[in-house]
Amino acid sequence: MSPELSRLSVNQETVRQLSLPELAESCAKAGVGQVGLWRAPVQEYGIERAGKLMKDAGLTVTSLCRGGFLTATDPAERARALEDNRAAVDEAAGVGTDTLVLVSGGLPPGDKDLYGARERIADALAELAPYAGERGVRLAIEPLHPMFASDRCVVSTLSQALDLAERFPAEQVGVVVDAYHIWWDDQVPAQIARAGAGGRIHSFQLADWITPLPAGVLVGRGQLGDGSVDFRFLRRHVEATGFDGPIEVEIFNEDLWARDGAEVVAEVAARYLEHAC
Amino acid sequence: MSPELSRLSVNQETVRQLSLPELAESCAKAGVGQVGLWRAPVQEYGIERAGKLMKDAGLTVTSLCRGGFLTATDPAERARALEDNRAAVDEAAGVGTDTLVLVSGGLPPGDKDLYGARERIADALAELAPYAGERGVRLAIEPLHPMFASDRCVVSTLSQALDLAERFPAEQVGVVVDAYHIWWDDQVPAQIARAGAGGRIHSFQLADWITPLPAGVLVGRGQLGDGSVDFRFLRRHVEATGFDGPIEVEIFNEDLWARDGAEVVAEVAARYLEHAC
């Protein structure tokens, strides 16, 4: 592996067209030593089996996506969400990663109270954080771009994510610094410093911001270098805090999914070197 | 006019299917006494003529949309933008409103420097603000939702808009508090208080946040009450500062544009009473 690639992790969803064995093979071929995984394909392959596959291929699993969706007001729905998140923690430990990414959840139907929804996340974390901590798994709250605030994640900024995380020990709850979601925010340098000082940068992810956004906006992320995000600027701030963990590339993009997956992995590595190193 | 409707202004773009005379007639019929106008239809109708039409119909023009797009790095393009903005100021004065809304502009092609782009806006405002002030026109910087940060407006939060506006006298430069763009931001109550204390709330606009967003995301705004925005919450904060100006409803929505415009104006008035009063 080239030393420049030693920090790179390729998130599985970037190349969702690849099976887990194909992902492992493509990473080895491209000189990539780390991967981020998703629950559904890992469950399908078998959790321990997926962990062994990655380990045998010399790959480190840097994160599992995802738990969360903790904003329900309905008690039965809330109980189901907590149960599912405990399962996600178990799966993270089972597949051999210390980091579970949380997408916190949007507003319940008809509800307009963002503040209340954020408090319900805190209540849920109070139950989940010790459970995760006992299993050696860190919960990583991911602020999602404000365009997802109503239907996916009421946590829209690093500042809001840290306000939640800091109620718990850093080894239990931290944040994801995802360039795609936060690149527009002028508070980010200060909030990265805050997160780093508290040891709460549990994941650092990259995708580029491109327009026009597609309908539904979920799968409109760009390959590194195709958009407006200054990755070196963000990386400089993240590393100024002493962070030396993985840098994970997670792109949701129909064009990338339609291509040969191994070729996309190689392109991610090349773009990473060109735009984020 | 019902006293409850006395603060309501209907922005022309909400019912772009209406000509200016039809807009005036529909507002009169619905008991609406104020309108926000757009440059292109006003230019087409004739600026003074449009002003006289509204005045004769007993309508106050609460704003003109829009100037801005002040982020160019190319000197010729910058000069053209300044010239166009001086024309927009003249048109605002000519049509009889004291408020010109500014959409500040996105990143130039290939540029990733949001901070530099925001500084270029400040440089342009230094030229435009006195020009506007001399003509009795206030420039109102509109923070646009962060999903527009790359291609339309690098000013994404009230805080950023105020950082720019406060470099100039309040009677020359203020901000737009547009519910659609800022509803997700937990800094908004504090920033509304800051804006109000400085006399810088030059426009207060409403549209609802609905999902899924359409491709391109520009025309995905919802009729009041159809989405996630708590208008009463925002209005309470705006009015706590002493603001008693117009409350303008500006919705870009294909379904509203396809309907009978007079019916939409009446519906806006009814929804305003139901959700924002």
XYZ file of C-alpha atoms in Angstrom, chain A residues 33-275:
243
model
C -6.514 -1.070 3.367
C -9.743 0.082 5.011
C -13.475 -0.151 4.343
C -16.695 1.208 5.832
C -19.575 -1.257 5.766
C -23.391 -1.133 5.797
C -25.700 -3.251 7.878
C -27.929 -4.821 5.215
C -25.187 -6.387 3.037
C -23.261 -7.421 6.161
C -26.375 -9.091 7.622
C -26.988 -10.859 4.345
C -23.427 -12.159 4.107
C -23.290 -13.049 7.777
C -21.843 -10.702 10.363
C -18.942 -12.763 11.691
C -18.319 -14.141 8.200
C -18.070 -10.591 6.800
C -15.683 -9.622 9.588
C -13.508 -12.661 8.867
C -13.558 -11.960 5.111
C -12.247 -8.433 5.687
C -9.684 -9.544 8.258
C -8.369 -12.311 6.009
C -8.041 -9.777 3.182
C -6.009 -7.523 5.494
C -8.768 -4.878 5.593
C -9.706 -2.825 8.630
C -13.425 -2.039 9.039
C -13.533 1.655 9.956
C -17.284 2.047 10.528
C -20.664 0.411 10.244
C -23.608 2.392 8.818
C -26.014 2.846 10.430
C -28.072 3.138 13.543
C -30.232 6.064 14.539
C -33.774 7.122 13.650
C -34.358 7.945 17.272
C -36.962 10.732 17.015
C -40.228 8.767 17.246
C -42.848 10.020 19.705
C -44.835 6.796 19.616
C -43.630 4.567 22.512
C -43.832 1.310 20.551
C -41.926 2.837 17.641
C -39.348 4.247 20.037
C -38.887 0.829 21.669
C -38.409 -0.765 18.250
C -35.810 1.865 17.337
C -33.866 1.263 20.546
C -33.922 -2.483 19.957
C -32.719 -2.020 16.410
C -29.906 0.243 17.598
C -28.772 -2.291 20.159
C -28.688 -4.839 17.338
C -26.648 -2.387 15.252
C -24.144 -2.014 18.105
C -23.844 -5.816 18.312
C -23.338 -6.011 14.561
C -20.616 -3.345 14.678
C -18.770 -5.313 17.352
C -19.409 -8.549 15.441
C -17.971 -7.289 12.173
C -14.970 -5.884 13.992
C -15.358 -2.113 13.958
C -15.402 0.294 16.900
C -17.634 2.899 15.198
C -21.373 2.870 14.530
C -22.631 5.826 12.481
C -25.982 7.264 13.583
C -28.427 9.059 11.291
C -30.567 10.540 14.002
C -33.988 10.704 12.313
C -36.365 13.380 11.041
C -39.595 14.887 12.316
C -42.500 12.516 12.975
C -45.460 13.105 10.599
C -47.222 16.359 11.425
C -44.608 17.373 13.983
C -42.820 20.727 13.603
C -40.762 20.716 16.788
C -37.087 20.293 15.890
C -36.002 21.095 19.434
C -38.222 18.374 20.914
C -36.992 15.857 18.351
C -33.377 16.607 19.268
C -34.177 16.054 22.944
C -35.689 12.660 22.146
C -32.385 11.742 20.488
C -30.588 12.663 23.704
C -33.016 10.499 25.706
C -32.387 7.553 23.402
C -28.618 8.049 23.546
C -28.792 7.893 27.337
C -29.983 4.305 26.918
C -27.745 3.339 24.017
C -24.434 4.950 24.972
C -23.595 2.694 27.931
C -24.732 -0.367 25.944
C -22.357 0.613 23.139
C -19.543 1.480 25.538
C -19.711 -1.960 27.167
C -19.226 -3.542 23.736
C -16.335 -1.314 22.698
C -18.419 0.532 20.120
C -18.495 4.316 19.779
C -21.698 5.954 18.541
C -20.938 8.610 15.935
C -23.699 11.198 15.451
C -23.670 12.348 11.834
C -25.004 15.825 11.167
C -26.788 15.607 7.837
C -27.106 18.526 5.429
C -30.019 20.820 6.413
C -31.891 19.683 3.289
C -32.527 16.431 5.198
C -33.739 18.116 8.404
C -37.413 17.221 8.076
C -37.317 13.670 6.795
C -34.018 12.119 7.756
C -32.001 13.940 10.405
C -32.898 16.881 12.653
C -29.204 17.174 13.528
C -27.965 19.533 10.798
C -24.694 20.981 12.072
C -21.557 19.821 13.837
C -22.496 22.197 16.622
C -25.839 20.470 17.176
C -24.200 17.026 17.004
C -21.640 18.055 19.622
C -24.343 19.537 21.856
C -25.820 16.029 21.931
C -22.566 14.052 22.078
C -21.045 16.075 24.894
C -23.725 14.881 27.309
C -21.984 11.476 27.222
C -18.425 10.185 27.616
C -16.347 10.631 24.435
C -15.531 6.922 24.282
C -19.289 6.283 23.983
C -20.581 9.132 21.780
C -18.854 11.350 19.226
C -19.572 12.810 15.797
C -19.008 12.223 12.124
C -17.313 15.046 10.240
C -18.769 14.460 6.769
C -17.554 17.016 4.256
C -20.661 16.675 2.069
C -23.017 17.656 4.841
C -21.111 20.483 6.482
C -18.887 22.087 3.845
C -21.107 25.218 3.558
C -20.960 26.070 7.287
C -18.590 28.808 8.415
C -18.772 27.493 11.986
C -17.068 24.281 10.922
C -13.439 25.178 11.708
C -14.409 26.140 15.267
C -16.646 23.097 15.668
C -14.001 20.714 14.333
C -11.599 22.158 16.895
C -14.242 21.629 19.590
C -14.858 18.043 18.468
C -11.161 17.259 18.271
C -10.363 18.777 21.668
C -12.985 16.499 23.179
C -11.743 13.397 21.362
C -15.063 13.178 19.581
C -14.127 12.942 15.900
C -15.143 9.309 15.513
C -15.378 9.384 11.738
C -14.190 11.686 8.944
C -15.959 11.197 5.628
C -15.637 12.721 2.173
C -17.952 13.227 -0.798
C -18.130 16.191 -3.119
C -21.025 18.652 -3.507
C -22.340 18.771 -7.062
C -25.383 20.391 -8.663
C -28.023 20.175 -9.955
C -29.321 17.962 -7.180
C -31.467 15.043 -8.366
C -35.096 14.638 -7.265
C -35.150 13.452 -3.652
C -31.555 14.769 -3.275
C -30.267 11.594 -1.599
C -28.067 10.223 -4.354
C -26.621 13.491 -5.643
C -23.139 13.260 -4.168
C -20.110 13.764 -6.343
C -16.826 11.954 -6.856
C -13.972 13.815 -5.118
C -12.869 16.749 -7.258
C -16.095 17.018 -9.260
C -17.670 19.633 -7.005
C -17.271 22.571 -4.643
C -15.807 21.075 -1.489
C -12.319 22.088 -0.404
C -11.229 18.773 1.153
C -7.721 19.926 1.991
C -9.141 22.831 3.990
C -11.338 20.492 6.058
C -8.593 17.889 6.454
C -6.190 20.561 7.674
C -8.653 21.573 10.382
C -9.405 17.970 11.344
C -5.723 17.070 11.585
C -4.860 20.231 13.488
C -6.767 18.612 16.369
C -4.413 15.619 16.317
C -6.847 13.328 14.492
C -4.968 10.631 12.594
C -7.810 8.184 11.969
C -9.311 6.894 8.742
C -10.600 9.174 5.999
C -13.607 7.444 4.534
C -15.010 8.165 1.087
C -18.777 7.656 1.003
C -20.461 8.716 -2.234
C -24.068 7.980 -3.230
C -24.146 8.449 -6.988
C -26.089 6.560 -9.669
C -23.356 7.075 -12.264
C -20.710 5.514 -10.021
C -23.045 2.620 -9.234
C -23.547 1.925 -12.953
C -19.812 1.530 -13.585
C -17.356 -1.288 -12.965
C -16.911 -1.280 -9.194
C -13.210 -2.118 -9.159
C -12.584 0.759 -11.533
C -14.523 3.090 -9.210
C -12.460 1.969 -6.196
C -9.268 2.731 -8.130
C -10.678 6.104 -9.179
C -11.612 6.933 -5.572
C -8.020 6.230 -4.537
C -6.652 8.418 -7.339
C -9.061 11.254 -6.614
C -8.302 11.038 -2.903
C -4.593 11.478 -3.638
C -5.330 14.356 -6.003
C -7.851 16.300 -3.925
